[in-house]
Amino acid sequence: MSLAELRALAIRVLRAAGLAGDHADAVAETIVAGERDGCASHGAYRLLVAVNSIRKGIVSPDPTPRIEEPAPALIRVRGDFGFAQLAFALGRPRLVTKARRYGIAAMALNDVVHFAALWPEVEALAEDGLVVLALTPSHAWVAPAGGTRPVFGTNPIAFGWPRPGREPFVFDFATSAVARGEIELHRRAGKSVPESWGFDSQGRPTSDAEAVLNGAMRTFGGHKGSALAAMVELMAGPLIGDLTSRQSLEADQARGGSPIGGELIIAIDPAGFLGGSVAGALIEAEAMFEAIEVQGARLPSSRRYAARARSLKEGVVIPAALHADIEKLLEAE
Amino acid sequence: MSLAELRALAIRVLRAAGLAGDHADAVAETIVAGERDGCASHGAYRLLVAVNSIRKGIVSPDPTPRIEEPAPALIRVRGDFGFAQLAFALGRPRLVTKARRYGIAAMALNDVVHFAALWPEVEALAEDGLVVLALTPSHAWVAPAGGTRPVFGTNPIAFGWPRPGREPFVFDFATSAVARGEIELHRRAGKSVPESWGFDSQGRPTSDAEAVLNGAMRTFGGHKGSALAAMVELMAGPLIGDLTSRQSLEADQARGGSPIGGELIIAIDPAGFLGGSVAGALIEAEAMFEAIEVQGARLPSSRRYAARARSLKEGVVIPAALHADIEKLLEAE
């Protein structure tokens, strides 16, 4: 399937599910980007996830996001319970303008539903020449270090750094030990999971995937990952007046929908501190990237970009079973 | 020893080593704070480290830091190669003012020498009611995930969150697997280290502490910790026009001094996004802290604060050998 065909399919499915035109377009772009970059779990598969949240009434099909400026260097987009992509698309130009004017700026997305990764947003802003940090809570599935009961979401941290003449340096990872989808894949395959991934609902270490999903996942990196998960929870929850992961799960009312809540994006214009020396500083950064790659280590985004180059030439392969499931979404409407 | 006695001793030693009055005072406060909070490796012991950097000419004894405002929401303090504490003390009130005015602000400390932890700075700004993130590179001692040769410093990340009526929520950790001082302690004690800590200079896993110190340490948390180390390196290096950890080590010219370079501090005023709802949001945060502590897990700063409460009542105990080494610093001048 070419990327254009996938985009058309995604838009058709999302509109059939009831999404308004601009809403469907914004969400489809994220799905195409995931599939294009070889992230199967964030590609076409996510159409099923998105439509699930639409049908269960978690997400509003035709929201009216509104922009506010609570302080000179802050932007807030109230998402009206649409998917985060629509609110982001609306706020992005203003965040760029503010970062350039003030040197640093932050944007809160409030009242949005998250079903996707953060890297498309971080990459877009890095393409605008900004240094970007994005954070969001999710549903309370992850125990703090030293505990066994869920408090945090999978709470991803994403970062973007502009690189002249090529794709930005981007990373985006969950502060949980693994992605939740990884545990779900193990459950479906009937495979056990390492005991380092989580606890059962009695707080005991377990290698049973189902038990971890009903119990608690662990953070990555012990107490350090746990501290970062708390930071994400605080900065993209209470700090922007939005839900914590515990509140998001509660608001879900066991419907099994995507997390509801907020996202915080901090953007810094390199020209702020550097003035006319931006080019030289970016060269220093390139020297660091080279020192990493020259020893055979990979930059975080390199696999995605390699997959992208392939997909742009050759298109993408959607497994027949998944394609059938997606087509079924159209029939059911 | 009471904290007042330790402060007086620290100031005497730092002045004897040549530091100007305000410079000695700022550095002494950090040393007292470390000892008070039970961080032996960041307490009185650091007087030896600080004096070492003074004697080797790494740090300027009587610098004249200058404040600049490169953009409306940015502050820069050029530290004139004094210790970071002096530059921070000078810039702190302006950073607070800017964060309150613009909602978010950032401060770069440039041309400073770092011998201490970041938490005293983060805690001070959280005491001012701000949410704070601080980053700094160090010397290139740490290999990226997938590599075996040093690129990053121990690159700490520190975070502070204000708590009404009590000490802030604060964490401060190295993105290396362990603190470098930990490996040095093992070397001195003739103990082996876990192979997960680092590589020898040939890039082979080793349990020899000395070999790791001459080779490369690992990051914490695999590729995620490595990504964060890169972020710290970029944001508190090239982004603020200052040295990377590789450049800092080069500038040291094998003198064995403390890292030279920059620090980035991002501060957000909760009232920016929250307006009159700050109190309610801080209560939501407290509910999250309680959900962590109720299951027996510790908050990152809890041990330090417990030690602080003891030290304020009972004073601190400086080992006789360390005390003798400190007294020797006075004689040598």
XYZ file of C-alpha atoms in Angstrom:
666
model
C 0.000 0.000 0.000
C 1.370 3.456 -0.794
C 1.351 6.064 1.959
C -1.279 8.005 -0.004
C -3.491 4.923 -0.077
C -3.023 4.352 3.643
C -3.855 7.993 4.328
C -7.043 7.745 2.251
C -8.051 4.538 4.023
C -7.384 6.060 7.446
C -9.430 9.151 6.649
C -12.284 7.035 5.272
C -12.345 4.896 8.419
C -12.131 7.835 10.815
C -14.859 9.766 9.013
C -17.083 6.701 8.895
C -16.601 6.449 12.653
C -17.910 9.981 12.919
C -14.828 12.225 13.098
C -15.167 15.676 11.531
C -12.935 16.402 8.519
C -10.103 18.331 10.187
C -10.141 15.931 13.121
C -9.913 12.878 10.843
C -7.125 14.494 8.808
C -4.992 15.274 11.871
C -5.377 11.781 13.310
C -4.747 10.100 9.940
C -1.402 11.927 9.578
C -0.184 10.438 12.862
C -1.254 6.942 11.844
C 0.465 7.257 8.467
C 3.618 8.574 10.169
C 3.722 5.601 12.550
C 3.285 3.013 9.810
C 5.730 4.849 7.539
C 8.387 4.825 10.273
C 8.048 1.106 10.916
C 6.289 1.452 14.289
C 3.704 -1.237 13.614
C 2.082 -0.744 17.015
C 1.608 2.982 16.262
C 0.585 2.648 12.624
C -2.514 1.313 10.887
C -3.239 -0.845 13.949
C -4.042 2.315 15.872
C -7.114 2.861 13.705
C -8.708 0.103 15.774
C -7.654 1.868 18.968
C -8.902 5.270 17.782
C -12.263 3.951 16.601
C -12.681 2.087 19.903
C -12.368 5.385 21.791
C -14.815 7.077 19.397
C -17.438 4.343 19.713
C -17.162 4.229 23.484
C -17.739 7.956 23.716
C -14.296 8.648 25.228
C -13.473 11.098 22.465
C -15.654 13.814 20.995
C -16.017 13.345 17.201
C -16.413 17.014 16.323
C -14.673 19.075 19.012
C -14.073 22.803 18.931
C -10.578 23.387 20.377
C -9.953 26.877 21.735
C -6.669 28.699 22.191
C -5.890 30.739 25.294
C -2.850 32.738 26.320
C -2.694 32.456 30.092
C 0.706 34.231 30.254
C 2.960 35.906 27.661
C 5.111 32.797 27.044
C 2.345 30.228 27.568
C -0.251 28.808 25.201
C -3.122 26.597 26.181
C -5.305 24.702 23.736
C -8.480 23.355 25.272
C -9.083 20.290 23.153
C -12.794 19.880 23.924
C -12.114 16.133 24.332
C -10.986 15.526 20.775
C -7.784 13.643 19.975
C -4.563 15.468 20.896
C -3.500 15.791 17.225
C -6.194 18.346 16.429
C -5.362 20.533 19.424
C -1.655 20.286 18.649
C -2.141 21.293 15.004
C -4.095 24.347 16.120
C -1.578 25.466 18.744
C 1.666 24.667 16.931
C 2.112 27.954 14.997
C 1.476 30.045 18.110
C 3.929 28.015 20.158
C 6.572 28.564 17.490
C 5.884 32.298 17.431
C 6.063 32.559 21.219
C 9.261 30.518 21.513
C 10.915 32.820 18.970
C 9.664 35.956 20.664
C 10.450 35.037 24.276
C 13.279 32.539 23.835
C 11.308 29.815 25.592
C 7.595 29.022 25.630
C 5.293 26.237 26.753
C 2.030 24.875 25.408
C -0.507 22.895 27.389
C -2.994 20.715 25.580
C -5.938 20.224 27.910
C -8.931 17.899 27.704
C -7.511 15.756 24.913
C -7.501 12.017 24.269
C -4.119 10.357 23.613
C -3.825 7.248 21.483
C -0.471 7.851 19.812
C 3.219 8.501 20.372
C 4.608 11.969 21.067
C 7.419 11.913 18.515
C 5.375 13.249 15.566
C 4.696 16.444 17.544
C 8.249 16.789 18.796
C 9.629 16.156 15.325
C 7.318 18.774 13.785
C 8.517 21.451 16.201
C 12.160 20.468 15.744
C 11.548 20.828 11.991
C 10.465 24.374 12.866
C 13.972 24.839 14.298
C 13.081 24.510 17.995
C 14.432 22.343 20.804
C 11.428 20.543 22.262
C 10.444 18.505 25.293
C 6.988 16.882 25.486
C 5.386 14.999 28.375
C 2.041 13.342 28.989
C 0.531 11.091 31.680
C -1.679 8.155 30.654
C -3.731 5.683 32.729
C -2.438 4.591 36.147
C -0.782 1.290 35.283
C 2.722 1.705 36.716
C 3.977 1.305 40.288
C 6.558 3.675 41.796
C 9.974 2.186 42.642
C 9.670 0.582 46.051
C 5.934 0.000 45.625
C 3.748 -2.541 43.842
C 0.513 -0.663 43.157
C -0.192 1.611 40.160
C 0.211 5.375 40.534
C 1.838 6.537 37.300
C 0.914 6.133 33.671
C 3.413 4.878 31.138
C 4.283 8.603 31.103
C 6.386 9.140 27.994
C 9.128 11.739 27.573
C 9.887 12.947 24.055
C 12.676 15.265 22.955
C 13.573 16.880 19.654
C 16.692 18.699 18.453
C 16.978 20.291 14.994
C 19.674 19.051 12.618
C 20.543 21.150 9.595
C 19.640 19.482 6.307
C 18.337 16.244 7.801
C 15.731 14.718 10.114
C 15.861 15.995 13.689
C 17.370 14.068 16.609
C 14.271 12.700 18.331
C 13.571 10.291 21.146
C 10.290 9.265 22.694
C 10.089 6.584 25.345
C 7.781 5.392 28.084
C 9.065 5.733 31.629
C 7.573 2.265 32.260
C 9.951 -0.695 31.882
C 8.293 -1.602 28.573
C 5.401 -0.332 26.502
C 2.040 -1.653 27.650
C 1.394 -2.940 24.132
C 4.443 -5.179 24.522
C 2.831 -6.943 27.478
C -0.434 -7.248 25.555
C 1.416 -8.892 22.669
C 2.887 -11.420 25.121
C -0.538 -12.143 26.546
C -2.047 -12.744 23.122
C 0.844 -15.007 22.176
C 0.496 -16.892 25.460
C 4.091 -16.049 26.337
C 5.469 -15.307 29.789
C 7.129 -11.972 30.553
C 10.311 -11.250 32.545
C 9.596 -10.741 36.245
C 11.271 -7.342 36.002
C 8.265 -6.015 34.062
C 5.694 -5.958 36.826
C 3.617 -7.297 39.692
C 0.305 -9.112 40.023
C -2.614 -7.477 41.792
C -1.344 -8.863 45.118
C 1.949 -7.029 44.618
C 3.950 -10.191 43.903
C 6.516 -10.373 41.068
C 5.042 -12.432 38.244
C 5.887 -13.658 34.769
C 2.222 -13.883 33.765
C 1.407 -11.151 31.231
C -2.280 -11.046 32.109
C -1.453 -10.723 35.800
C 0.813 -7.730 35.127
C -1.898 -6.045 33.059
C -4.285 -6.471 35.996
C -1.604 -5.634 38.546
C 1.118 -3.051 38.008
C 3.944 -2.446 35.565
C 7.356 -1.279 36.775
C 9.193 1.874 35.770
C 12.405 1.610 33.756
C 15.726 2.301 35.472
C 14.648 1.733 39.099
C 14.224 4.792 41.293
C 15.517 7.144 38.574
C 12.854 6.110 36.070
C 10.302 6.304 38.858
C 11.374 9.877 39.665
C 10.984 10.826 35.999
C 7.535 9.218 35.856
C 6.546 11.383 38.831
C 7.897 14.471 37.061
C 5.834 13.740 33.939
C 2.771 13.125 36.085
C 3.191 16.461 37.915
C 4.174 18.666 34.963
C 1.613 17.377 32.467
C -1.088 16.885 35.116
C -1.574 19.261 38.067
C 0.792 21.935 36.679
C -1.464 22.470 33.655
C -4.709 21.886 35.549
C -5.391 18.500 34.024
C -5.846 14.901 35.114
C -3.267 12.644 36.702
C -3.043 9.068 35.384
C -5.121 7.901 38.335
C -7.835 10.432 37.518
C -7.710 9.488 33.816
C -8.271 5.815 34.603
C -11.118 6.764 36.912
C -12.694 8.944 34.197
C -12.494 5.968 31.835
C -15.027 4.128 34.002
C -13.687 0.742 32.882
C -14.600 1.420 29.246
C -11.079 0.513 28.132
C -10.561 3.737 26.184
C -7.420 5.761 25.542
C -6.102 8.077 28.261
C -7.830 11.420 28.728
C -5.965 14.430 30.024
C -3.247 16.855 29.165
C 0.132 17.246 27.552
C 2.904 19.756 28.183
C 5.261 20.870 25.438
C 8.243 23.116 26.200
C 9.948 24.752 23.220
C 13.221 26.685 23.187
C 14.459 28.747 20.263
C 18.211 28.116 19.875
C 18.611 31.701 18.666
C 17.480 32.867 22.111
C 20.707 32.019 23.927
C 22.876 31.766 20.818
C 21.921 34.776 18.718
C 24.009 34.584 15.556
C 25.937 31.513 16.766
C 23.224 28.917 16.141
C 25.000 27.343 13.176
C 28.218 26.809 15.139
C 26.357 25.295 18.084
C 24.509 22.880 15.801
C 27.883 21.795 14.436
C 29.038 21.016 18.004
C 25.936 18.891 18.403
C 26.711 17.070 15.152
C 30.195 16.315 16.502
C 28.557 14.658 19.507
C 26.245 12.605 17.291
C 29.249 11.509 15.281
C 31.145 10.472 18.417
C 28.180 8.217 19.212
C 27.750 6.717 15.751
C 31.447 6.259 15.001
C 31.634 3.607 17.734
C 28.714 1.688 16.240
C 26.066 2.970 18.641
C 22.769 4.108 17.169
C 21.009 7.422 17.610
C 17.503 6.966 19.065
C 15.618 7.869 15.890
C 17.857 6.128 13.341
C 15.753 2.982 12.890
C 12.610 5.014 12.320
C 14.293 7.182 9.718
C 15.670 4.162 7.883
C 12.185 2.651 7.785
C 10.826 5.982 6.575
C 13.232 6.138 3.660
C 12.121 2.635 2.643
C 8.403 3.368 3.042
C 8.571 6.554 0.999
C 10.026 4.531 -1.880
C 8.266 1.213 -1.504
C 5.120 1.913 0.487
C 4.119 -0.157 3.506
C 2.850 -3.676 4.049
C -0.333 -4.024 6.099
C -0.914 -7.609 7.274
C -4.030 -9.113 5.666
C -5.688 -9.861 9.010
C -5.204 -6.280 10.197
C -6.431 -4.943 6.862
C -9.554 -7.075 7.189
C -10.138 -5.789 10.730
C -9.833 -2.224 9.467
C -12.248 -2.869 6.587
C -14.681 -4.283 9.136
C -14.697 -0.883 10.859
C -16.177 0.527 7.660
C -18.885 -2.145 7.426
C -19.927 -1.804 11.013
C -20.799 1.837 10.367
C 30.004 19.910 64.877
C 27.077 22.332 64.607
C 26.096 23.550 61.150
C 27.258 27.036 62.120
C 30.681 25.636 63.029
C 30.888 23.712 59.749
C 29.910 26.852 57.823
C 32.611 28.877 59.586
C 35.210 26.178 58.896
C 34.208 25.949 55.222
C 34.418 29.717 54.772
C 37.807 29.828 56.514
C 39.177 27.084 54.275
C 37.780 28.560 51.051
C 39.075 32.051 51.874
C 42.456 30.665 52.806
C 42.508 28.983 49.380
C 41.974 32.403 47.837
C 38.216 32.671 47.199
C 36.708 36.127 47.508
C 34.141 36.663 50.295
C 30.903 36.293 48.327
C 32.343 33.383 46.361
C 33.414 31.559 49.545
C 30.026 32.193 51.160
C 28.062 30.770 48.200
C 30.217 27.653 47.991
C 30.169 27.112 51.771
C 26.357 27.101 51.792
C 26.299 24.203 49.317
C 28.834 22.234 51.340
C 26.893 22.778 54.561
C 23.661 21.745 52.786
C 25.215 18.495 51.556
C 26.586 17.531 54.957
C 23.373 18.582 56.697
C 21.322 16.367 54.374
C 23.493 13.307 54.983
C 25.150 13.316 51.536
C 28.642 12.629 52.835
C 30.127 12.672 49.331
C 28.668 16.163 48.742
C 29.380 17.603 52.178
C 32.554 18.591 54.000
C 34.506 16.184 51.794
C 33.851 18.499 48.842
C 36.069 21.141 50.441
C 38.989 18.988 49.283
C 37.496 18.866 45.774
C 36.824 22.588 45.631
C 40.282 23.547 46.897
C 41.847 21.150 44.392
C 40.155 23.047 41.533
C 41.244 26.392 42.994
C 44.887 25.338 43.383
C 45.032 23.863 39.891
C 43.756 27.095 38.398
C 40.557 25.479 37.044
C 38.409 27.972 38.910
C 38.871 31.710 39.184
C 39.086 32.756 42.872
C 37.584 36.204 42.449
C 35.304 36.144 39.389
C 32.957 38.891 38.307
C 29.763 37.210 37.047
C 27.665 39.299 34.668
C 23.957 39.033 33.928
C 22.575 39.290 30.398
C 19.046 39.080 29.035
C 19.370 37.535 25.597
C 15.575 37.277 25.167
C 12.567 38.392 27.233
C 12.151 35.033 29.030
C 15.851 34.129 29.158
C 18.591 35.022 31.631
C 22.247 34.302 31.195
C 24.850 34.618 33.915
C 28.414 34.567 32.653
C 30.213 33.065 35.602
C 33.704 34.271 34.690
C 34.973 30.772 35.610
C 33.965 30.904 39.234
C 32.018 28.111 40.903
C 28.417 27.719 39.715
C 27.011 28.679 43.134
C 28.055 32.311 42.803
C 26.531 32.700 39.329
C 23.354 30.972 40.472
C 22.971 33.206 43.522
C 23.292 36.268 41.300
C 20.788 35.091 38.682
C 18.189 33.463 40.924
C 16.042 36.552 41.722
C 15.874 37.518 38.041
C 14.895 34.017 36.988
C 12.086 34.065 39.544
C 10.876 37.447 38.310
C 10.928 36.316 34.677
C 9.150 33.024 35.359
C 6.385 34.922 37.145
C 6.097 37.505 34.405
C 6.169 35.196 31.366
C 4.872 31.942 32.854
C 8.068 30.109 31.943
C 11.695 31.250 31.840
C 15.140 29.734 31.502
C 18.520 30.653 32.934
C 21.865 29.619 31.500
C 24.933 29.660 33.702
C 27.946 29.918 31.420
C 31.647 29.549 32.128
C 31.197 28.052 35.569
C 32.936 25.230 37.429
C 30.742 22.480 38.896
C 31.807 20.521 41.961
C 28.449 19.934 43.605
C 24.963 18.481 43.185
C 22.135 20.396 41.511
C 19.511 19.852 44.185
C 20.372 22.890 46.320
C 19.578 25.142 43.330
C 16.435 23.284 42.351
C 15.245 23.252 45.947
C 15.848 26.999 46.326
C 13.727 27.795 43.265
C 10.980 25.387 44.352
C 11.012 27.219 47.704
C 10.318 30.330 45.622
C 7.164 28.527 44.430
C 8.419 27.478 40.988
C 8.539 24.141 39.189
C 12.157 23.639 38.146
C 14.267 21.470 35.896
C 18.081 21.759 35.946
C 20.642 20.057 33.716
C 24.409 20.118 33.392
C 27.066 18.137 31.471
C 30.293 17.162 33.206
C 33.463 15.469 31.914
C 33.173 12.810 29.156
C 33.249 9.637 31.216
C 30.115 7.795 30.052
C 29.532 5.675 26.937
C 26.289 5.847 24.958
C 24.096 2.715 24.969
C 25.447 0.413 22.266
C 28.928 1.905 22.536
C 31.900 1.510 24.868
C 33.763 4.815 24.598
C 33.008 7.989 26.584
C 30.883 10.718 25.018
C 28.612 11.963 27.816
C 29.292 13.276 31.272
C 27.499 11.887 34.292
C 24.937 14.502 33.175
C 22.565 14.958 36.088
C 18.891 15.862 35.864
C 17.330 17.645 38.836
C 13.698 18.539 39.356
C 11.826 20.505 42.001
C 8.140 20.867 42.808
C 6.806 23.169 45.542
C 4.839 21.636 48.421
C 2.803 23.927 50.642
C 4.080 24.104 54.210
C 6.947 21.626 53.756
C 10.141 20.887 51.872
C 9.743 20.655 48.069
C 9.614 17.400 46.127
C 13.131 17.224 44.696
C 15.152 14.677 42.792
C 18.642 14.919 41.382
C 20.337 11.969 39.757
C 23.183 11.210 37.380
C 22.193 9.677 34.045
C 25.219 7.385 34.469
C 24.554 3.961 36.019
C 26.152 5.114 39.273
C 27.869 8.223 40.564
C 31.540 8.404 39.635
C 32.376 8.836 43.315
C 30.841 5.416 43.945
C 33.359 3.808 41.613
C 36.181 5.764 43.236
C 35.110 4.491 46.647
C 35.269 0.926 45.316
C 38.724 1.526 43.917
C 40.029 2.912 47.197
C 38.518 -0.018 49.103
C 40.035 -2.457 46.603
C 36.559 -3.808 45.825
C 35.312 -5.030 42.456
C 32.319 -3.378 40.769
C 29.367 -4.972 38.927
C 30.085 -5.460 35.225
C 26.952 -3.416 34.468
C 28.779 -0.282 35.605
C 31.220 0.106 32.745
C 33.932 -0.916 30.325
C 37.722 -0.903 30.336
C 39.642 1.247 27.865
C 39.486 -1.603 25.322
C 35.692 -1.528 25.469
C 35.427 -4.820 27.382
C 33.023 -5.268 30.305
C 35.050 -5.290 33.513
C 34.606 -5.548 37.253
C 37.800 -3.613 37.945
C 36.962 -0.173 39.349
C 40.218 1.396 38.179
C 39.662 0.044 34.661
C 36.179 1.598 34.514
C 37.551 4.954 35.660
C 40.101 4.797 32.839
C 37.561 3.340 30.394
C 33.914 4.304 30.282
C 30.957 4.219 32.625
C 27.533 3.129 31.384
C 24.324 5.133 31.460
C 21.462 4.021 33.717
C 18.402 2.388 32.155
C 19.931 1.268 28.851
C 19.024 3.221 25.718
C 16.526 5.392 27.620
C 19.110 6.679 30.080
C 21.479 7.162 27.175
C 18.898 9.275 25.332
C 18.449 11.434 28.423
C 22.222 11.845 28.782
C 22.301 13.100 25.173
C 19.482 15.524 25.937
C 21.347 16.959 28.934
C 24.500 17.243 26.849
C 22.690 19.135 24.064
C 20.511 21.415 26.195
C 23.141 22.436 28.739
C 25.961 22.473 26.168
C 25.491 23.661 22.573
C 22.016 25.145 23.203
C 23.451 27.660 25.676
C 26.725 28.129 23.803
C 28.818 26.229 26.291
C 31.071 23.162 26.426
C 30.056 19.563 25.911
C 31.467 16.991 28.351
C 34.123 16.086 25.797
C 35.171 19.716 25.477
C 35.193 20.115 29.272
C 37.515 17.135 29.706
C 39.755 18.512 26.979
C 39.820 21.937 28.667
C 40.874 20.223 31.896
C 44.149 19.226 30.253
C 44.524 16.220 32.553
C 44.676 18.419 35.645
C 41.960 16.352 37.316
C 39.774 19.371 38.107
C 36.009 19.691 38.320
C 33.970 20.037 35.101
C 33.904 23.428 33.401
C 30.949 24.538 31.343
C 27.322 25.457 31.581
C 24.050 24.689 33.275
C 20.488 25.170 32.109
C 17.651 25.838 34.528
C 14.034 25.964 33.323
C 11.496 27.452 35.720
C 7.708 27.451 35.406
C 5.383 29.488 37.582
C 2.384 27.292 38.492
C 0.185 30.392 38.470
C 0.904 30.751 34.740
C -1.313 27.902 33.615
C -3.355 27.669 36.799
C -4.172 31.269 37.701
C -6.195 31.141 40.914
C -6.269 27.324 40.955
C -2.709 26.755 42.180
C -3.762 25.612 45.656
C -6.126 22.970 44.252
C -3.509 21.663 41.824
C -0.934 21.365 44.597
C -3.472 19.306 46.560
C -3.797 16.926 43.561
C -0.018 16.576 43.622
C -0.115 15.806 47.336
C -2.660 13.057 46.629
C -0.162 11.513 44.197
C 2.655 11.703 46.775
C 0.369 10.035 49.296
C -0.489 7.225 46.848
C 3.259 6.571 46.593
C 4.037 6.718 50.309
C 0.977 4.805 51.483
C 2.326 1.660 49.828
C 5.682 2.006 51.593
C 7.571 3.534 48.662
C 9.779 6.538 49.378
C 9.740 9.939 47.718
C 13.140 10.783 46.191
C 14.067 13.468 48.716
C 12.731 11.814 51.877
C 16.050 10.448 53.166
C 17.756 13.799 52.738
C 14.996 15.600 54.598
C 15.080 13.099 57.456
C 18.842 13.596 57.742
C 18.315 17.354 57.654
C 15.875 17.271 60.551
C 18.440 15.322 62.589
C 21.351 17.586 61.640
C 19.491 20.751 62.515
C 18.937 19.374 66.027
C 22.104 17.417 66.642
C 24.682 18.859 64.255
C 26.834 16.658 62.010
C 29.694 14.243 62.580
C 32.797 14.824 60.488
C 35.141 11.811 60.545
C 38.424 12.634 62.278
C 40.546 11.723 59.228
C 38.501 13.999 56.964
C 38.636 16.771 59.555
C 42.421 16.434 59.683
C 42.616 16.586 55.863
C 40.504 19.755 55.890
C 42.648 21.333 58.593
C 45.699 20.538 56.460
C 44.246 22.707 53.701
C 44.569 25.646 56.108
C 48.179 24.851 56.986
C 49.237 24.424 53.376
C 48.246 28.023 52.643
